[in-house]
XYZ file of C-alpha atoms in Angstrom:
309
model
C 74.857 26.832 18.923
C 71.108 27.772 17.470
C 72.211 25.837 14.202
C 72.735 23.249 16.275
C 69.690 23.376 18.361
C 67.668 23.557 14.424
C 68.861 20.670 12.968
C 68.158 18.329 16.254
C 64.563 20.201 16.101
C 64.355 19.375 12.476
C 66.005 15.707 12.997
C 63.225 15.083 16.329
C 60.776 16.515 13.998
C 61.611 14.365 11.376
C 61.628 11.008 13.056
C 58.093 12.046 14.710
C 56.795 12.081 11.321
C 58.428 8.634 10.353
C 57.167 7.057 13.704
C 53.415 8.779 13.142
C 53.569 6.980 9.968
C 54.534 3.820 11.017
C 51.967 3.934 13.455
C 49.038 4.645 10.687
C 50.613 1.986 8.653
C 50.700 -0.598 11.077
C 47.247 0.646 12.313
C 46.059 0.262 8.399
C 47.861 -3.295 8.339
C 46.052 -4.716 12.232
C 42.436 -3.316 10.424
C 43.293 -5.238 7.071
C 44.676 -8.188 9.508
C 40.881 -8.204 11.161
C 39.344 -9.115 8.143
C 38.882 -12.843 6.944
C 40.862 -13.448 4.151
C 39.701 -16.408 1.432
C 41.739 -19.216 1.517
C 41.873 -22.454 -0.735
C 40.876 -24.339 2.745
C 38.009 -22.263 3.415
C 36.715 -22.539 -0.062
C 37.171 -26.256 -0.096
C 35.172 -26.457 3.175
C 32.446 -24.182 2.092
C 31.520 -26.099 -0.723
C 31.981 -29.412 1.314
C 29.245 -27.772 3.502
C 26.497 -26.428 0.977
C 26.547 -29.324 -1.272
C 28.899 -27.555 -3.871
C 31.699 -29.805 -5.892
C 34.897 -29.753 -4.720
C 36.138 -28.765 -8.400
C 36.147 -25.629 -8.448
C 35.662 -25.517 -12.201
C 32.320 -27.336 -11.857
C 30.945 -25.414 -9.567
C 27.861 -22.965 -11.046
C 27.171 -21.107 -8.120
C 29.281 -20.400 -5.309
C 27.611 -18.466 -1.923
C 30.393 -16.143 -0.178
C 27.647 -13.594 1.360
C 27.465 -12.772 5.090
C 31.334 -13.269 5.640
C 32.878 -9.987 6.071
C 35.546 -10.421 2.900
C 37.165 -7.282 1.959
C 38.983 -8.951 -0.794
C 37.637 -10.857 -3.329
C 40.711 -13.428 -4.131
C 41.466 -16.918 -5.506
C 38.526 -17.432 -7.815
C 40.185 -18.029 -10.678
C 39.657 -21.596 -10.891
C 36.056 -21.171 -10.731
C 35.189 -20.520 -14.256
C 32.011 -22.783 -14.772
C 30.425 -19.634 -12.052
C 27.216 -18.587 -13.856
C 25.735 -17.500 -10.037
C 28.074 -15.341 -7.624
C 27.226 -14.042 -4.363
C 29.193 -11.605 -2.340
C 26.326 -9.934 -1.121
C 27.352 -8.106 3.089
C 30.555 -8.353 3.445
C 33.228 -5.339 2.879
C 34.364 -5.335 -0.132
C 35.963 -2.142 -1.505
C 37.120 -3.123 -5.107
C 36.197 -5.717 -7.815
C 38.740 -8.080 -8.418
C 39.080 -11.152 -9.497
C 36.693 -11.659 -11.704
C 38.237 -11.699 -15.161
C 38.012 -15.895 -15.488
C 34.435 -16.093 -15.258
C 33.250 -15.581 -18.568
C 29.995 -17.200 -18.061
C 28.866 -15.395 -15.554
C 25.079 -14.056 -15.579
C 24.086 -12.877 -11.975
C 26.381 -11.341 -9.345
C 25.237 -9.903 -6.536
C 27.158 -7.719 -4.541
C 25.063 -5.288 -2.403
C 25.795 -3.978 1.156
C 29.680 -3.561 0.396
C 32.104 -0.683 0.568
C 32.139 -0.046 -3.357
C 32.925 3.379 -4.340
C 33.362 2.399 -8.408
C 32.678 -0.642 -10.584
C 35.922 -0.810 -12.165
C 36.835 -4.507 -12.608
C 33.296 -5.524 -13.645
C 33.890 -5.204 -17.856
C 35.403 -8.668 -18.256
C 31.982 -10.353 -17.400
C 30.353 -9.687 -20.781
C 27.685 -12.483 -20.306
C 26.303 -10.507 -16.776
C 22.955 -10.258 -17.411
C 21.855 -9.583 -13.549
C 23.732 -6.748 -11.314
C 22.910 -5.759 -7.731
C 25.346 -3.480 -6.186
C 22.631 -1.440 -4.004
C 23.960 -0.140 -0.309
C 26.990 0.526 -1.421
C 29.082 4.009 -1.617
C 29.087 3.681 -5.993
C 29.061 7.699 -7.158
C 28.497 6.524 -11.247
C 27.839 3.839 -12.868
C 31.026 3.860 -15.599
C 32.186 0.695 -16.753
C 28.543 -0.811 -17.127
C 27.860 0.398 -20.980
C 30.716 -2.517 -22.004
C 28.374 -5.693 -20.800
C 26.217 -6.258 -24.192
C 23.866 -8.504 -21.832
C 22.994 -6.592 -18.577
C 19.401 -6.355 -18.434
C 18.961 -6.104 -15.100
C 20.718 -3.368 -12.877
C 20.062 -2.699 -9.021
C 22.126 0.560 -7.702
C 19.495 1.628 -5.261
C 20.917 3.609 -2.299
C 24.011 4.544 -2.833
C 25.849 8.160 -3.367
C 24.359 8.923 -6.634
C 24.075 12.823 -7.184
C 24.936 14.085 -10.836
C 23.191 12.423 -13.183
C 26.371 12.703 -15.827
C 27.408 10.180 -13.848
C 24.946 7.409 -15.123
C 24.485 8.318 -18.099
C 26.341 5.579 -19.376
C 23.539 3.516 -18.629
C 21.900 4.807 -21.871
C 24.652 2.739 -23.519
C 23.350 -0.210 -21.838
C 20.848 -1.424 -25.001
C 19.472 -4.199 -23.444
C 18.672 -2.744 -20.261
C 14.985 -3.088 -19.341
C 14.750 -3.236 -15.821
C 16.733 -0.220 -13.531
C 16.220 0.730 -9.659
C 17.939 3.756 -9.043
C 15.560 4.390 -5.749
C 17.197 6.329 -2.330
C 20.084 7.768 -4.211
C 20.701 11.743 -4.050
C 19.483 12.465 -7.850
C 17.730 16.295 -8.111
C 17.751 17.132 -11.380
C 14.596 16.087 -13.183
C 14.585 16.856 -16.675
C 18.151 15.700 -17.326
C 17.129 12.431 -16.024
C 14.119 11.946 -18.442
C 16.227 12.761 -21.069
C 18.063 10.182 -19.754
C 15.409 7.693 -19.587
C 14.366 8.457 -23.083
C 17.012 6.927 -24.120
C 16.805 3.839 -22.433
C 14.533 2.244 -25.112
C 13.875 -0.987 -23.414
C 13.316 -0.010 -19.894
C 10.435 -1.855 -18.863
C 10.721 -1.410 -15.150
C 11.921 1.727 -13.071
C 12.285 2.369 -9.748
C 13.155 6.550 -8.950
C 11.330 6.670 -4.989
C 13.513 8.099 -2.710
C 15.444 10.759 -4.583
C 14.788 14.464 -4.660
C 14.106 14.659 -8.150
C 10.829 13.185 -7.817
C 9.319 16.489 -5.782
C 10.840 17.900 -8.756
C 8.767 17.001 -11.457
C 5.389 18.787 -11.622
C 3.681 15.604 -12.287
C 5.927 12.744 -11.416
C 4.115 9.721 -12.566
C 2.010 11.321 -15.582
C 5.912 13.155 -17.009
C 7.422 9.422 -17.076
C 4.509 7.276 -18.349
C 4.419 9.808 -21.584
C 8.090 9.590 -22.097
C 8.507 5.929 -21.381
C 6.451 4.539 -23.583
C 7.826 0.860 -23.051
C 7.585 1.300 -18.989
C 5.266 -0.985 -17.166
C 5.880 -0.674 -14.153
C 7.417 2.827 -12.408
C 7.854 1.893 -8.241
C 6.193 -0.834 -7.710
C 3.407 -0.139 -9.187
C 1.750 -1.542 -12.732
C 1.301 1.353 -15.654
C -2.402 0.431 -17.303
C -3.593 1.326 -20.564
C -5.828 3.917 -18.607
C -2.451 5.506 -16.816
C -1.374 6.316 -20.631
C -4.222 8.309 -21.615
C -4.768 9.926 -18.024
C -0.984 11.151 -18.672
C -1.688 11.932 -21.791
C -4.479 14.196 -21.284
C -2.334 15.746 -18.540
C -0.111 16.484 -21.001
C -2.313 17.940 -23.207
C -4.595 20.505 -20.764
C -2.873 20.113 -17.422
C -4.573 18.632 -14.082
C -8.055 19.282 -15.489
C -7.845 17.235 -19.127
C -6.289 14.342 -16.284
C -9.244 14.833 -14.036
C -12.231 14.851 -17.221
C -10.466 11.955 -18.420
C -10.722 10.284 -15.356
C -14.573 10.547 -15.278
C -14.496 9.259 -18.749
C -12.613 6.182 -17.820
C -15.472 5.529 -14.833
C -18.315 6.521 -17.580
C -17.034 3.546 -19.318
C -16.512 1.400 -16.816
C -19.861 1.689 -15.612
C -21.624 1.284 -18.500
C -19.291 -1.896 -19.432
C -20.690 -3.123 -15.276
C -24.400 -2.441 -16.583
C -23.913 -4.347 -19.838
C -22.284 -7.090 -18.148
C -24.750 -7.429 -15.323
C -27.373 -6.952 -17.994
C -26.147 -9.862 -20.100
C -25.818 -11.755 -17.399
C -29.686 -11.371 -16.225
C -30.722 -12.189 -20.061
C -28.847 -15.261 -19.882
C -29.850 -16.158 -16.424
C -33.727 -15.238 -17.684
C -33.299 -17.473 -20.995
C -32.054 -20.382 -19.180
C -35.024 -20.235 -17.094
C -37.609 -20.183 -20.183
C -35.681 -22.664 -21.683
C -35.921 -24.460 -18.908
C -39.874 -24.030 -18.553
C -40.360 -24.878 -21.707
C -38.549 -28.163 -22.047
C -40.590 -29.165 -18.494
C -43.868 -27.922 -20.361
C -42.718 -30.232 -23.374
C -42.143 -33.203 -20.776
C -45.559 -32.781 -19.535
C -47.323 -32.740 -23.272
C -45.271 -36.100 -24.284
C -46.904 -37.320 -21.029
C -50.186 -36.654 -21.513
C -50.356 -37.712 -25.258
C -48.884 -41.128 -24.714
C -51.901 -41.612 -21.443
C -54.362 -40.498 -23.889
C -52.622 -42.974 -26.321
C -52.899 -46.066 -23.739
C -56.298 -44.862 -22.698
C -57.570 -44.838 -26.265
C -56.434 -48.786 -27.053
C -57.634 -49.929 -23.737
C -61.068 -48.677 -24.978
């Protein structure tokens, strides 16, 4: 009688497991059903209603942003694509992609992305933005010989093993890597270091800036093609004030700071000087040639008066 009384237990038991997943299932499949899927009549549509060929192949650029895709499906005819948008919508994986092999700029931030597998067939991508999304590295990017460009601001960035494929990336010159969770500040200039032709860096936002006892001064000295380092321009003058710093600490940047104004005022009082000399000659010159006007006057009266006598 108890056996008996187990195995319905363990039968009920059973097919309340089954029926709970079922129910997550079919809950998982009425979410995916909420989503708008791409369809060869949408597409056709679209591009009726931004001007865009009705070929797909001759398309350039194609505009999917702001439509709350999760999938990224039939694009494969559009291989002329050197412009992709996909920018807000919910997009979890990349897919799709592998027939556009002259694409140069896709854009795909504010999406659900949690890796960038799919992305290594574009090898002529030269632009990137995947910022707001949920990316934790940044593997699969050291494959695209092109990328110069790379956006993967806010996201869940943390270790910085996990980007440091972007030191693979040779042509990368311009990186924003702003409102992730990076801490570790000397791993990450190492990092930089590396990047030989990083031009333009954006860090704000992540811990490892507090980090660093001079932020700014540490990664103009180390950087020595960066221009400009969060928004704003590195000078000549930046160079040696990091410099210094790195030389004799805050005081060697603050003596080379009164330098720089030394120099600057004296290169003010030359100017303004030169320009009072010039402003003084033109006058004289101009006195003189009035003075010479006059003299040519007088000489031809006296010249008149003389033959009328």
């Amino acid at each position: 009688m108890k056996n008996s009384l187990v195995d319905n237990n363990s039968q009920e038991s059973s097919e309340t497991v089954m029926e709970q997943n079922d129910c997550v299932n079919s809950h998982s499949l009425d979410i995916e059903s909420t989503f708008p899927r791409i369809t060869a009549k949408w597409l056709r549509n679209h591009c009726r209603k931004h001007g865009l060929y009705q070929t797909p192949q001759l398309n350039e650029v194609l505009y999917l942003q702001h439509q709350g895709f999760k999938f990224i499906e039939l694009l494969e005819d559009y291989v002329g694509l050197k412009s992709l948008w996909l920018d807000h919508n919910c997009i979890t994986k990349i897919t799709g992609l592998h027939n556009m092999k002259n694409l140069k700029c896709l854009f795909i931030r504010n999406n659900f992305l949690t890796d960038l597998r799919g992305i290594e067939c574009l090898e002529q991508l030269v632009i990137l933005d995947v910022s707001n999304n949920l990316l934790t590295d940044t593997n699969a990017l050291e494959v695209l010989p092109n990328l110069t460009t790379l956006y993967v601001g806010s996201n869940k960035l943390s270790d910085t093993s996990g980007i440091d494929s972007l030191a693979r990336c040779k042509t990368l010159s311009t990186l924003d890597l702003s409102r992730n969770m990076l801490k570790d500040s000397q791993t990450m200039l190492k990092l930089l270091i590396r990047i030989r032709q990083l031009s333009v860096l954006y860090l704000h936002g992540n811990p490892l800036v507090r980090n660093f006892e001079s932020y700014r001064a540490e990664i103009t000295t180390h950087c020595i093609n960066l221009k400009f380092l969060d928004d704003k321009p590195i000078r000549e003058n930046d160079r040696f004030c990091a410099k210094a710093w790195m030389k004799t600490g805050m005081q060697g940047m603050k003596e080379e700071k009164i330098r720089q104004k030394d120099v600057e005022d004296l290169e003010m009082h030359v100017y303004v000087m030169g320009k009072f000399k010039h402003e003084d000659y033109s006058e004289k010159k101009h006195l003189s040639s009035a003075v010479s006007s006059s003299q040519k006057e007088i000489d031809i009266n006296e010249i008149i008066f003389l033959n009328l006598a």
